Short mmCIF file of C-alpha atoms in Angstrom, two decimals:
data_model
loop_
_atom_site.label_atom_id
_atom_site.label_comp_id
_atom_site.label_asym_id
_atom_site.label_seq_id
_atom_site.Cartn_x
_atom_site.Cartn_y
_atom_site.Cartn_z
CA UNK X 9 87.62 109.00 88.64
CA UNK X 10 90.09 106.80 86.47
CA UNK X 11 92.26 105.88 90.17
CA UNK X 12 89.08 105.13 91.70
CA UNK X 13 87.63 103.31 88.58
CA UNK X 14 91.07 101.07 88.59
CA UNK X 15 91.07 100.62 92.15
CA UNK X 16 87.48 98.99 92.32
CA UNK X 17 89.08 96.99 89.21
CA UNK X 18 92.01 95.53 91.22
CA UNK X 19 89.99 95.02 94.42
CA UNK X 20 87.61 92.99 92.38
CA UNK X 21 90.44 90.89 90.48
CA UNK X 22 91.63 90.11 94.32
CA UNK X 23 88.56 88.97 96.15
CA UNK X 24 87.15 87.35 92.95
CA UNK X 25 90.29 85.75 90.94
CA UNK X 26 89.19 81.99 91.88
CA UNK X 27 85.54 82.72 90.18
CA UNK X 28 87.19 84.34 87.61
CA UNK X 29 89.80 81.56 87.07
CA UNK X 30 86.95 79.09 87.30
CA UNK X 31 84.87 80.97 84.86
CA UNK X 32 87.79 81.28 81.58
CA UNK X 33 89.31 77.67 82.16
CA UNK X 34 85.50 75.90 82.51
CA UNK X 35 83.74 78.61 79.14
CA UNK X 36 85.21 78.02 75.86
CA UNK X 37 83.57 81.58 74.59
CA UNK X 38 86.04 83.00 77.82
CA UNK X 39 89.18 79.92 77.68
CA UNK X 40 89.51 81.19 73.61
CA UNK X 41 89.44 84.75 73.88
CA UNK X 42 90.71 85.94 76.98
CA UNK X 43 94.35 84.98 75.96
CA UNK X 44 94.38 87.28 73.00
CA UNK X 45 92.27 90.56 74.69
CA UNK X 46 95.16 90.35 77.77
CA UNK X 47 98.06 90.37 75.29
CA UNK X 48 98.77 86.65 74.25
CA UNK X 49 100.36 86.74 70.53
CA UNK X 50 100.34 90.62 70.29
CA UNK X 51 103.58 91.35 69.17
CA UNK X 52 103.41 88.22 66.61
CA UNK X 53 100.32 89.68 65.58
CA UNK X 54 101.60 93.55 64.83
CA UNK X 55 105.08 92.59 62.84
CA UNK X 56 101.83 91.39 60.15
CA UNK X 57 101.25 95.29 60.08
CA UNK X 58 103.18 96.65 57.23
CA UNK X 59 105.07 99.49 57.76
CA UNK X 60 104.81 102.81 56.55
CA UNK X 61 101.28 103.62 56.23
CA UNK X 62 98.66 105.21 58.30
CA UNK X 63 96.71 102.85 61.02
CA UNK X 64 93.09 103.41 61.23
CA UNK X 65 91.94 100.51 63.97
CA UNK X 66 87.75 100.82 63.58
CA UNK X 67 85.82 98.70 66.41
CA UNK X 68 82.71 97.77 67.02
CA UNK X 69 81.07 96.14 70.13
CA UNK X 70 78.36 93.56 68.73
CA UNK X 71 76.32 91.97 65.89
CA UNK X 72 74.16 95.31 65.61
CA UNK X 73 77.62 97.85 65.56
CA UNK X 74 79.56 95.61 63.40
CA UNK X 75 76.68 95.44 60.82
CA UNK X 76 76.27 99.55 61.19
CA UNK X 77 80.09 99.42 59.99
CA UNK X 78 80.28 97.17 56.91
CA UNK X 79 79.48 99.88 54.34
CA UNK X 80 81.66 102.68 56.04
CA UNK X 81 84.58 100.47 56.25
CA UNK X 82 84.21 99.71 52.50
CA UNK X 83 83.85 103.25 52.10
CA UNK X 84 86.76 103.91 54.22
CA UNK X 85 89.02 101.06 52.48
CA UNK X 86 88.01 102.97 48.90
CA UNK X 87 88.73 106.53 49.78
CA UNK X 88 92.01 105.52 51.89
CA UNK X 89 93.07 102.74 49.82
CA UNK X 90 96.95 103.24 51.37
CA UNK X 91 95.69 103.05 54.79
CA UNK X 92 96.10 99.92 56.90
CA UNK X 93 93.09 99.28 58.27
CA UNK X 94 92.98 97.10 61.59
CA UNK X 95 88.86 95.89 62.88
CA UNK X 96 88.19 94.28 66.37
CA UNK X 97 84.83 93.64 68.17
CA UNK X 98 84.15 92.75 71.75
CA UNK X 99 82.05 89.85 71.18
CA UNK X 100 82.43 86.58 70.03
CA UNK X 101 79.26 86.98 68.29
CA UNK X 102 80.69 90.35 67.13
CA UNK X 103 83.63 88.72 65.64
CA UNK X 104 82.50 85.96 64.25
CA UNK X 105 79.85 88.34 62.07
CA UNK X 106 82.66 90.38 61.01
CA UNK X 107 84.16 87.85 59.62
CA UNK X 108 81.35 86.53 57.79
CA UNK X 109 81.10 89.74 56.09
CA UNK X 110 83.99 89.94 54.38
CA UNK X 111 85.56 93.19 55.39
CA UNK X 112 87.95 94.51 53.47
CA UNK X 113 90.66 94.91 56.23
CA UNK X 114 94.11 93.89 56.53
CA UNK X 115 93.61 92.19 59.79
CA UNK X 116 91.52 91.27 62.70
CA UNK X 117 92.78 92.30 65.80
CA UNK X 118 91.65 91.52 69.73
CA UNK X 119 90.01 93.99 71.38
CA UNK X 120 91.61 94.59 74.94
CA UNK X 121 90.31 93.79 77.97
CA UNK X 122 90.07 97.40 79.71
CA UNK X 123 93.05 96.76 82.60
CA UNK X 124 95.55 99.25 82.56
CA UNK X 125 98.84 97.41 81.79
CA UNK X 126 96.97 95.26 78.86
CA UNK X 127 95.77 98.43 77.17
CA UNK X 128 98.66 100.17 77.46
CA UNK X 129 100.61 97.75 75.59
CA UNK X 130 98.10 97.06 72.95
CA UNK X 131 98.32 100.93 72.27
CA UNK X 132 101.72 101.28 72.10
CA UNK X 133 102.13 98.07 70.36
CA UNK X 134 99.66 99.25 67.42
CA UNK X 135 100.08 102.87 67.31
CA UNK X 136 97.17 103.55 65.25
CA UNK X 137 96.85 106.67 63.46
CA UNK X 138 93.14 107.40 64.25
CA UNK X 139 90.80 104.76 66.65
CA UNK X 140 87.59 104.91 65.21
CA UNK X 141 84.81 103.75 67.96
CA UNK X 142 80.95 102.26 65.73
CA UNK X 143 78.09 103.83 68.12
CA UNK X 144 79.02 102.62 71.85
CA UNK X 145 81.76 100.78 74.10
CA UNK X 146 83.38 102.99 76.33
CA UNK X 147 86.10 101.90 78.34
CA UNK X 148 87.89 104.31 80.55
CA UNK X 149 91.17 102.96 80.69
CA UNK X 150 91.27 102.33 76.49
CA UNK X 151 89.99 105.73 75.79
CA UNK X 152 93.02 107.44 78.47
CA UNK X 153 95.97 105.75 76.94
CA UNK X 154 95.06 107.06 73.16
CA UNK X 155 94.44 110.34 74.33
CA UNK X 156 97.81 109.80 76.70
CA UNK X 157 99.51 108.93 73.35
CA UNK X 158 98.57 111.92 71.37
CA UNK X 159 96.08 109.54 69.05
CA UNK X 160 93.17 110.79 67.44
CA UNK X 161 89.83 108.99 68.02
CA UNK X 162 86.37 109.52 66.66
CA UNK X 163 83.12 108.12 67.65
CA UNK X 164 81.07 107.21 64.67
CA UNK X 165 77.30 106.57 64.93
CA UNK X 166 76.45 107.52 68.30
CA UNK X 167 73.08 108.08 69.93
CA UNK X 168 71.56 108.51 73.61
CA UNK X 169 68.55 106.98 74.62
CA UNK X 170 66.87 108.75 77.36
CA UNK X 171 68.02 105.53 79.37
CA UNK X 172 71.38 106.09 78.50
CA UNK X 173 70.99 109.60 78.70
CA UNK X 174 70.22 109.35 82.94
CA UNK X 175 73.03 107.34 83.34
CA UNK X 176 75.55 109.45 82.00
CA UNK X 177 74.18 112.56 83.75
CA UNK X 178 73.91 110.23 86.93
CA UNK X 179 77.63 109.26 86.20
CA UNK X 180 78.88 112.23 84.36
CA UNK X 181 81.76 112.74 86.41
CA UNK X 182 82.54 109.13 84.98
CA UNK X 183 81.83 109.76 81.49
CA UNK X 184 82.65 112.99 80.44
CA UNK X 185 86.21 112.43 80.46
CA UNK X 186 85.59 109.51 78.16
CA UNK X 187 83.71 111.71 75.52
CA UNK X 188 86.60 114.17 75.39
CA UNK X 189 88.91 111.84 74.24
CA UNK X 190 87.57 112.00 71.18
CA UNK X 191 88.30 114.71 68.32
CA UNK X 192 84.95 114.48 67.78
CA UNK X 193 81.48 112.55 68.26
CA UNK X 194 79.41 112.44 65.52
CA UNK X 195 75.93 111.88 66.34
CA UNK X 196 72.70 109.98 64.10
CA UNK X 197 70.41 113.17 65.12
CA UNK X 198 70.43 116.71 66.51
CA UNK X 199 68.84 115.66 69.72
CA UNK X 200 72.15 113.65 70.64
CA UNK X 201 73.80 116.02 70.00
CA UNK X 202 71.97 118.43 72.02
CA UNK X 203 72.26 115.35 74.96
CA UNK X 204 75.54 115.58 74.48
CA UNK X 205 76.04 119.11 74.87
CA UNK X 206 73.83 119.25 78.16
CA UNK X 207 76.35 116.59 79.36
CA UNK X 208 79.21 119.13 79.03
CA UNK X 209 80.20 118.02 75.36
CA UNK X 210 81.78 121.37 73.74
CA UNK X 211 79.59 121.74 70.78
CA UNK X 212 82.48 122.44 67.99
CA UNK X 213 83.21 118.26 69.23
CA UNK X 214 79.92 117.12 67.49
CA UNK X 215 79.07 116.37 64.65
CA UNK X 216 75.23 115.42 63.00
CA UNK X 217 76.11 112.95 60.45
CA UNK X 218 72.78 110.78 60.26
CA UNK X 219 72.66 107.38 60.93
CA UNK X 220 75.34 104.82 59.43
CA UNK X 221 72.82 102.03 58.95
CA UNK X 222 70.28 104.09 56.29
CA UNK X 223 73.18 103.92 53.53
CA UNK X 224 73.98 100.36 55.02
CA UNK X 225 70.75 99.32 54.46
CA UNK X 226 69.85 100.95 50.79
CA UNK X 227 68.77 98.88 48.04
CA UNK X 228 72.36 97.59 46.33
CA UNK X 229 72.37 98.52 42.77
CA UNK X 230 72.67 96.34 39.71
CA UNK X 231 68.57 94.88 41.16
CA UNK X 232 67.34 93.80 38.00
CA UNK X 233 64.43 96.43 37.07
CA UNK X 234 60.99 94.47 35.22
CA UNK X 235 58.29 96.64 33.66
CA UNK X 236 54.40 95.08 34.05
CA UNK X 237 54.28 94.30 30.21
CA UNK X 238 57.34 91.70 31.16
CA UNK X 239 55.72 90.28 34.27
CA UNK X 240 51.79 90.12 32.05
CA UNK X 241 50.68 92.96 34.34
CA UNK X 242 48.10 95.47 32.67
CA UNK X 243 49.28 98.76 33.36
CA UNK X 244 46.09 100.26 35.25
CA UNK X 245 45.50 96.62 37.40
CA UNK X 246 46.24 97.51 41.00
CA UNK X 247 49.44 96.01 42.73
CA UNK X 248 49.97 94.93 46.12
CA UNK X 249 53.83 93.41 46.89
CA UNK X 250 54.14 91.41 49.88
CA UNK X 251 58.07 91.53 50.68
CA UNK X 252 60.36 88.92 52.21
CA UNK X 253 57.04 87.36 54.15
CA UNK X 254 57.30 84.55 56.41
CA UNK X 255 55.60 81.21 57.55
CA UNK X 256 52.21 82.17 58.75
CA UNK X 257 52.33 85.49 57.42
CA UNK X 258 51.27 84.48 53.85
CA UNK X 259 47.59 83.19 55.03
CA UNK X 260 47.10 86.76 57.00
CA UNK X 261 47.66 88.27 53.40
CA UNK X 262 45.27 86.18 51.60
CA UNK X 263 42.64 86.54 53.98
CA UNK X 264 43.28 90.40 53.69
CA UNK X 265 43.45 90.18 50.13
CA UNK X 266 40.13 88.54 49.94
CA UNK X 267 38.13 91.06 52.03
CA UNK X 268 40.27 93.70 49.35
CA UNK X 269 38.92 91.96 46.18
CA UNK X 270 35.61 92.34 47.01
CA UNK X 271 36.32 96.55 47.07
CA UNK X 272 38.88 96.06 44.09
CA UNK X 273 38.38 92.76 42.17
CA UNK X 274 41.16 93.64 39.93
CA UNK X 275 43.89 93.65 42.44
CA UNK X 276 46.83 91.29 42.15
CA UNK X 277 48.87 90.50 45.43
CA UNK X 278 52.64 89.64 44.90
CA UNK X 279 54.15 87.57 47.68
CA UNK X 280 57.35 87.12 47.90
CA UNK X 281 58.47 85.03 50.28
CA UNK X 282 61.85 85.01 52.64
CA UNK X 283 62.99 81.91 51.39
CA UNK X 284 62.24 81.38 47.82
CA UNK X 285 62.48 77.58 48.58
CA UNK X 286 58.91 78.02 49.94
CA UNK X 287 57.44 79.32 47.19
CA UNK X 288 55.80 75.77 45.92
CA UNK X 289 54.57 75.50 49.63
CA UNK X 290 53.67 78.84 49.32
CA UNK X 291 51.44 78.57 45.84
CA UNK X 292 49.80 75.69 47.06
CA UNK X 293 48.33 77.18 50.28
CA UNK X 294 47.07 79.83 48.23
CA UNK X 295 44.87 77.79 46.58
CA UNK X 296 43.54 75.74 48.65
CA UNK X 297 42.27 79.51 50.50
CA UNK X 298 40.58 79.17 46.72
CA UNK X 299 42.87 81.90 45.41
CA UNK X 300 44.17 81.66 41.45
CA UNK X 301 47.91 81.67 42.32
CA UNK X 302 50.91 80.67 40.02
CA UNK X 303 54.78 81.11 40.65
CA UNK X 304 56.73 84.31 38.75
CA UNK X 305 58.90 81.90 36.60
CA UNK X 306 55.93 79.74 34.80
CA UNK X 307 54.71 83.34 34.30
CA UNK X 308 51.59 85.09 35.24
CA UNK X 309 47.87 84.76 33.81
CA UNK X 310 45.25 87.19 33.36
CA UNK X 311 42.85 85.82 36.05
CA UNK X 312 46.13 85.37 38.62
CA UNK X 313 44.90 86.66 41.96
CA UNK X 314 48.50 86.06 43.32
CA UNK X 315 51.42 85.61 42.11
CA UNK X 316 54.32 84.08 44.25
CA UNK X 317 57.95 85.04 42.94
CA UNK X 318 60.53 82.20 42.84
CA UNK X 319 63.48 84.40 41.71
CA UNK X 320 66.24 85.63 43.05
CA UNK X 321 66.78 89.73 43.15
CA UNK X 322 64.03 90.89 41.65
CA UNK X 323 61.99 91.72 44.45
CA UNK X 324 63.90 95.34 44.86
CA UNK X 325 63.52 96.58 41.51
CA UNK X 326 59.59 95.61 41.60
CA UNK X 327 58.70 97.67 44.72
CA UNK X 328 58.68 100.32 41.83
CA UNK X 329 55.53 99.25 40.23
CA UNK X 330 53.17 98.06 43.08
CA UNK X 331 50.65 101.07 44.45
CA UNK X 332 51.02 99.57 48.14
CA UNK X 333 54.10 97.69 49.73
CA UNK X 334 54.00 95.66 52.90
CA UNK X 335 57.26 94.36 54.64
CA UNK X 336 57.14 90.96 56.00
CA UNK X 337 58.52 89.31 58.99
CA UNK X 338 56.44 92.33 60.99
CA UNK X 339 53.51 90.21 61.28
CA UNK X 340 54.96 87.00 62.67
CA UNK X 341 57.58 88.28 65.02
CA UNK X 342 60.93 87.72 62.99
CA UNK X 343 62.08 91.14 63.54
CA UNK X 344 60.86 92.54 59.88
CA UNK X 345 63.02 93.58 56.82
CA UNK X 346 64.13 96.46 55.18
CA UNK X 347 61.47 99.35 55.19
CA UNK X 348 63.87 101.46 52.68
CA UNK X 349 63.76 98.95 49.86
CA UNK X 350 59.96 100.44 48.58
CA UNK X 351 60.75 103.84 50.28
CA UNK X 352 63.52 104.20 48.24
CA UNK X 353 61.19 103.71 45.24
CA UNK X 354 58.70 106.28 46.31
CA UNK X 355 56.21 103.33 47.25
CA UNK X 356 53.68 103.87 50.19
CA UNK X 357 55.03 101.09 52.91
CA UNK X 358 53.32 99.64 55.39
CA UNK X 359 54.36 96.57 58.12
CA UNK X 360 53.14 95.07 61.42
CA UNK X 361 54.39 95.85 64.77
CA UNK X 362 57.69 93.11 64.88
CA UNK X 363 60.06 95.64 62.91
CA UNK X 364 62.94 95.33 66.14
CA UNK X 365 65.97 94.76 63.47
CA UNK X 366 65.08 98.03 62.32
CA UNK X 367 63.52 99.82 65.08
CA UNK X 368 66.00 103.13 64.35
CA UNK X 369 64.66 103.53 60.76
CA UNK X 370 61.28 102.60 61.47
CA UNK X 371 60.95 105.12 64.76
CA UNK X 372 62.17 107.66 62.21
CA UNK X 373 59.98 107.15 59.45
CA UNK X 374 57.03 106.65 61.62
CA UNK X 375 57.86 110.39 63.14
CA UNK X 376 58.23 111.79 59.71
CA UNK X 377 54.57 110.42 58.68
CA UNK X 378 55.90 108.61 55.62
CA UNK X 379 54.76 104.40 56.90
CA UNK X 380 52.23 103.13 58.44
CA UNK X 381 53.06 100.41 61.48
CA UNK X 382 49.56 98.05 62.04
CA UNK X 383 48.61 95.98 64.93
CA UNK X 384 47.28 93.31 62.42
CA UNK X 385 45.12 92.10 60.23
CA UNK X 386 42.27 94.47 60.32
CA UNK X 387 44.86 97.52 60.34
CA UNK X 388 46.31 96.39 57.66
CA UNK X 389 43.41 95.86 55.42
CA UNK X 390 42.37 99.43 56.54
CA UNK X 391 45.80 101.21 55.55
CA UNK X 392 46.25 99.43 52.03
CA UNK X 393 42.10 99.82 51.53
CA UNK X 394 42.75 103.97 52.47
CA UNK X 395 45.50 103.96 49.65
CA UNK X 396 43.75 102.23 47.09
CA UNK X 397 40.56 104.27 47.77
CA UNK X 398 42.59 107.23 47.08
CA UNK X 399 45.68 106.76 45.05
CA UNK X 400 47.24 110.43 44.91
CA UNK X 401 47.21 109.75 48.74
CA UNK X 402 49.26 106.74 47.95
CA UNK X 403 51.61 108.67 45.87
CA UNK X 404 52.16 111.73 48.06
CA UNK X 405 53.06 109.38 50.90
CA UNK X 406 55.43 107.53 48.37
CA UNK X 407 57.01 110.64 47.74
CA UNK X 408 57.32 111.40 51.50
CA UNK X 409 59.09 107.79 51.84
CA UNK X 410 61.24 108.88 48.50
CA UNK X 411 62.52 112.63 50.34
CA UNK X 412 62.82 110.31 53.55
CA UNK X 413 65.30 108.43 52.01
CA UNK X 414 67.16 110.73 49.84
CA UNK X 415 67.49 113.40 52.80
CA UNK X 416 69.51 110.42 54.58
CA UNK X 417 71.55 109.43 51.84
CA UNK X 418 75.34 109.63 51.69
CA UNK X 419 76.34 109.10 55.47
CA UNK X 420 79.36 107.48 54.84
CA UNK X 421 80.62 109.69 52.74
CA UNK X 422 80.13 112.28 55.25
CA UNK X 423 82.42 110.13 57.92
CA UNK X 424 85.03 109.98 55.15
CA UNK X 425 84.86 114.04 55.00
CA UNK X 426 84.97 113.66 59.07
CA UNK X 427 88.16 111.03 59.00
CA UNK X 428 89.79 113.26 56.44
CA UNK X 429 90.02 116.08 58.05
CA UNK X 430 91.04 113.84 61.65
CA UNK X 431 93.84 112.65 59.55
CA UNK X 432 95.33 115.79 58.32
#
């Protein structure tokens, strides 16, 4: 399948070299990248490599894999602090994040483009130690030449959708000598590996390791942690937190809030909006729904209906104390925020049905019954109403959201386990 695979390559490089031409000297995103991915600078680029010490070269395709990878790299740079590690991505996009993120690698590296000749020099050029491959990008020609050269690979992350999941068994002749190039594939769930598996995966190749992005997307520590005698909160006043809510979003609340206070009139509703430089905006169109509203820093008042917070980093360590927590940008579609921040906290979490920047962790929580996902407004006001009516409901499903989040905990340090034992 490889000879074919390169055949259909070099056929199409043939017939379609003017388009091809046309299309990397008339894009920039093509004219400034496909230089480096077919070679240009390599060898000026590897004598930066120190000698000496193991290569581990992790990539990642996109935005989404890149941002999967930040926390295992920094994992991977503490636990193998001798190792020289080398980071590429296929996109510009992909690239550009990386970069942003401040990995702690000792260089950025192109990622080849998958033609035979290229690859094989980048390969032999490099001569990593171990390849380590975030979730997806399989490329034939890449994946021969490091299992030609005797060098270990791993795939980190992976999952099969059941779209993904027809094509390889469509194309398994295709595939399957891509999967065993790698030592081993470790897999977010059982059911890949079980995909995997029926594909003709031997089973002592997988691995379940969870999901890279639950420990990537844990509440940092160090969040500074308020008790309700700081904030001017009686202790037995009901709390509803708003997180990291958006433009439009905030008027949904208060509406729901207001059909809320006439069931519980002692209820206070924290908002906390995205953008803390909204929060004036915020207070003011509060009021004018004829809401008592003031901001966190001129402090709260007894007869507060909402309060708005205008700090920064607070907002994780308060998910602790609220009896309900909704996560914003799920309303509005802005993709939502992080579900595991008042999880984490054993806080019953709810959020509307634009969670796509998390739609892994919030398919998985949703299956293990510890969130609620509403179509809108009048969901919503039923699901926080339900908890409120009956708060050791509220607290068993915080606890669910607590085990949810502890049962996933320490993924990376189960790839450094994995990437130990690869290395020796």
């Amino acid at each position: 399948m490889l000879a074919v695979y390169n055949l259909i390559q070099l056929l199409g490089l043939v017939l379609l070299w003017p388009l091809l031409l046309l299309l990397v000297v008339c894009k920039a995103k093509y004219r400034l990248r496909i230089p480096a991915r077919l070679g240009c600078g390599l060898s000026k680029l590897a004598k930066k490599i120190p000698a000496g010490r193991p290569r581990i070269w992790i990539h990642a395709l996109s935005v989404g894999e890149v941002s999967s990878a930040v926390t295992l790299v920094q994992a991977i740079r503490e636990h193998f602090p001798h190792a020289v590690l080398l980071f590429s991505a296929s996109t510009a996009s992909g690239e550009k994040f990386a970069s942003s993120k401040g990995l702690p690698v000792d260089l950025f590296i192109p990622f080849p483009l998958d033609v035979y000749p290229v690859v094989r020099r980048f390969v032999k050029t490099l001569r990593p130690d171990l390849f380590i491959l975030v979730e997806t990008d399989f490329w034939p020609n890449f994946l021969h030449q490091l299992a030609a050269e005797n060098i270990s690979a791993l795939l980190v992350n992976g999952r099969i959708s059941q779209e993904s999941y027809r094509k390889y068994s469509f194309f398994q002749a295709f595939f399957l000598p891509m999967f065993h190039s790698f030592s081993f594939l470790a897999m977010q769930r059982q059911e890949d590996v079980e995909k995997m598996v029926s594909l003709g995966v031997a089973a002592e190749r997988l691995k379940n390791l969870g999901n890279l992005k639950f420990d990537a997307m844990l509440p940092k520590t160090g969040a500074r942690l308020l008790g309700r005698q700081e904030l001017g909160i009686a202790a037995a006043r009901p709390l509803l937190i708003a997180g990291s809510t958006h433009d439009g979003e905030e008027e949904m609340l208060c509406r729901v809030y207001q059909e809320l206070a006439g069931q519980f009139p002692s209820l206070l509703l924290i908002l906390a909006p995205r953008n803390i430089e909204r929060a004036t905006a915020v207070v003011k169109m509060v009021r004018h729904m004829g809401l008592a509203a003031s901001t966190r820093s001129a402090g709260s008042r007894a007869d507060d209906q909402v309060m708005v917070l205008d700090t920064m980093g607070e907002l994780a360590g308060l998910y602790r104390l609220a009896d309900v927590a909704f996560i914003g940008g799920s309303l509005v579609p802005r993709g939502g925020h992080n579900p595991l921040e008042p999880a984490v906290s054993g806080t019953p979490v709810l959020f509307g049905r634009h969670m796509e920047d998390f739609a892994d962790v919030v398919e998985d929580m949703l299956a293990a019954g510890c969130a609620i996902q509403v179509g809108g407004e009048q969901e919503l006001l039923q699901g926080i109403s339900a908890y409120l009516q009956d708060p050791e409901h509220g607290k068993e499903k915080g606890e669910a959201a607590r085990r949810f989040v502890e049962a996933r905990q320490g993924v990376n340090m189960r790839h450094i386990d994995l990437i130990r034992q690869v290395l020796s």
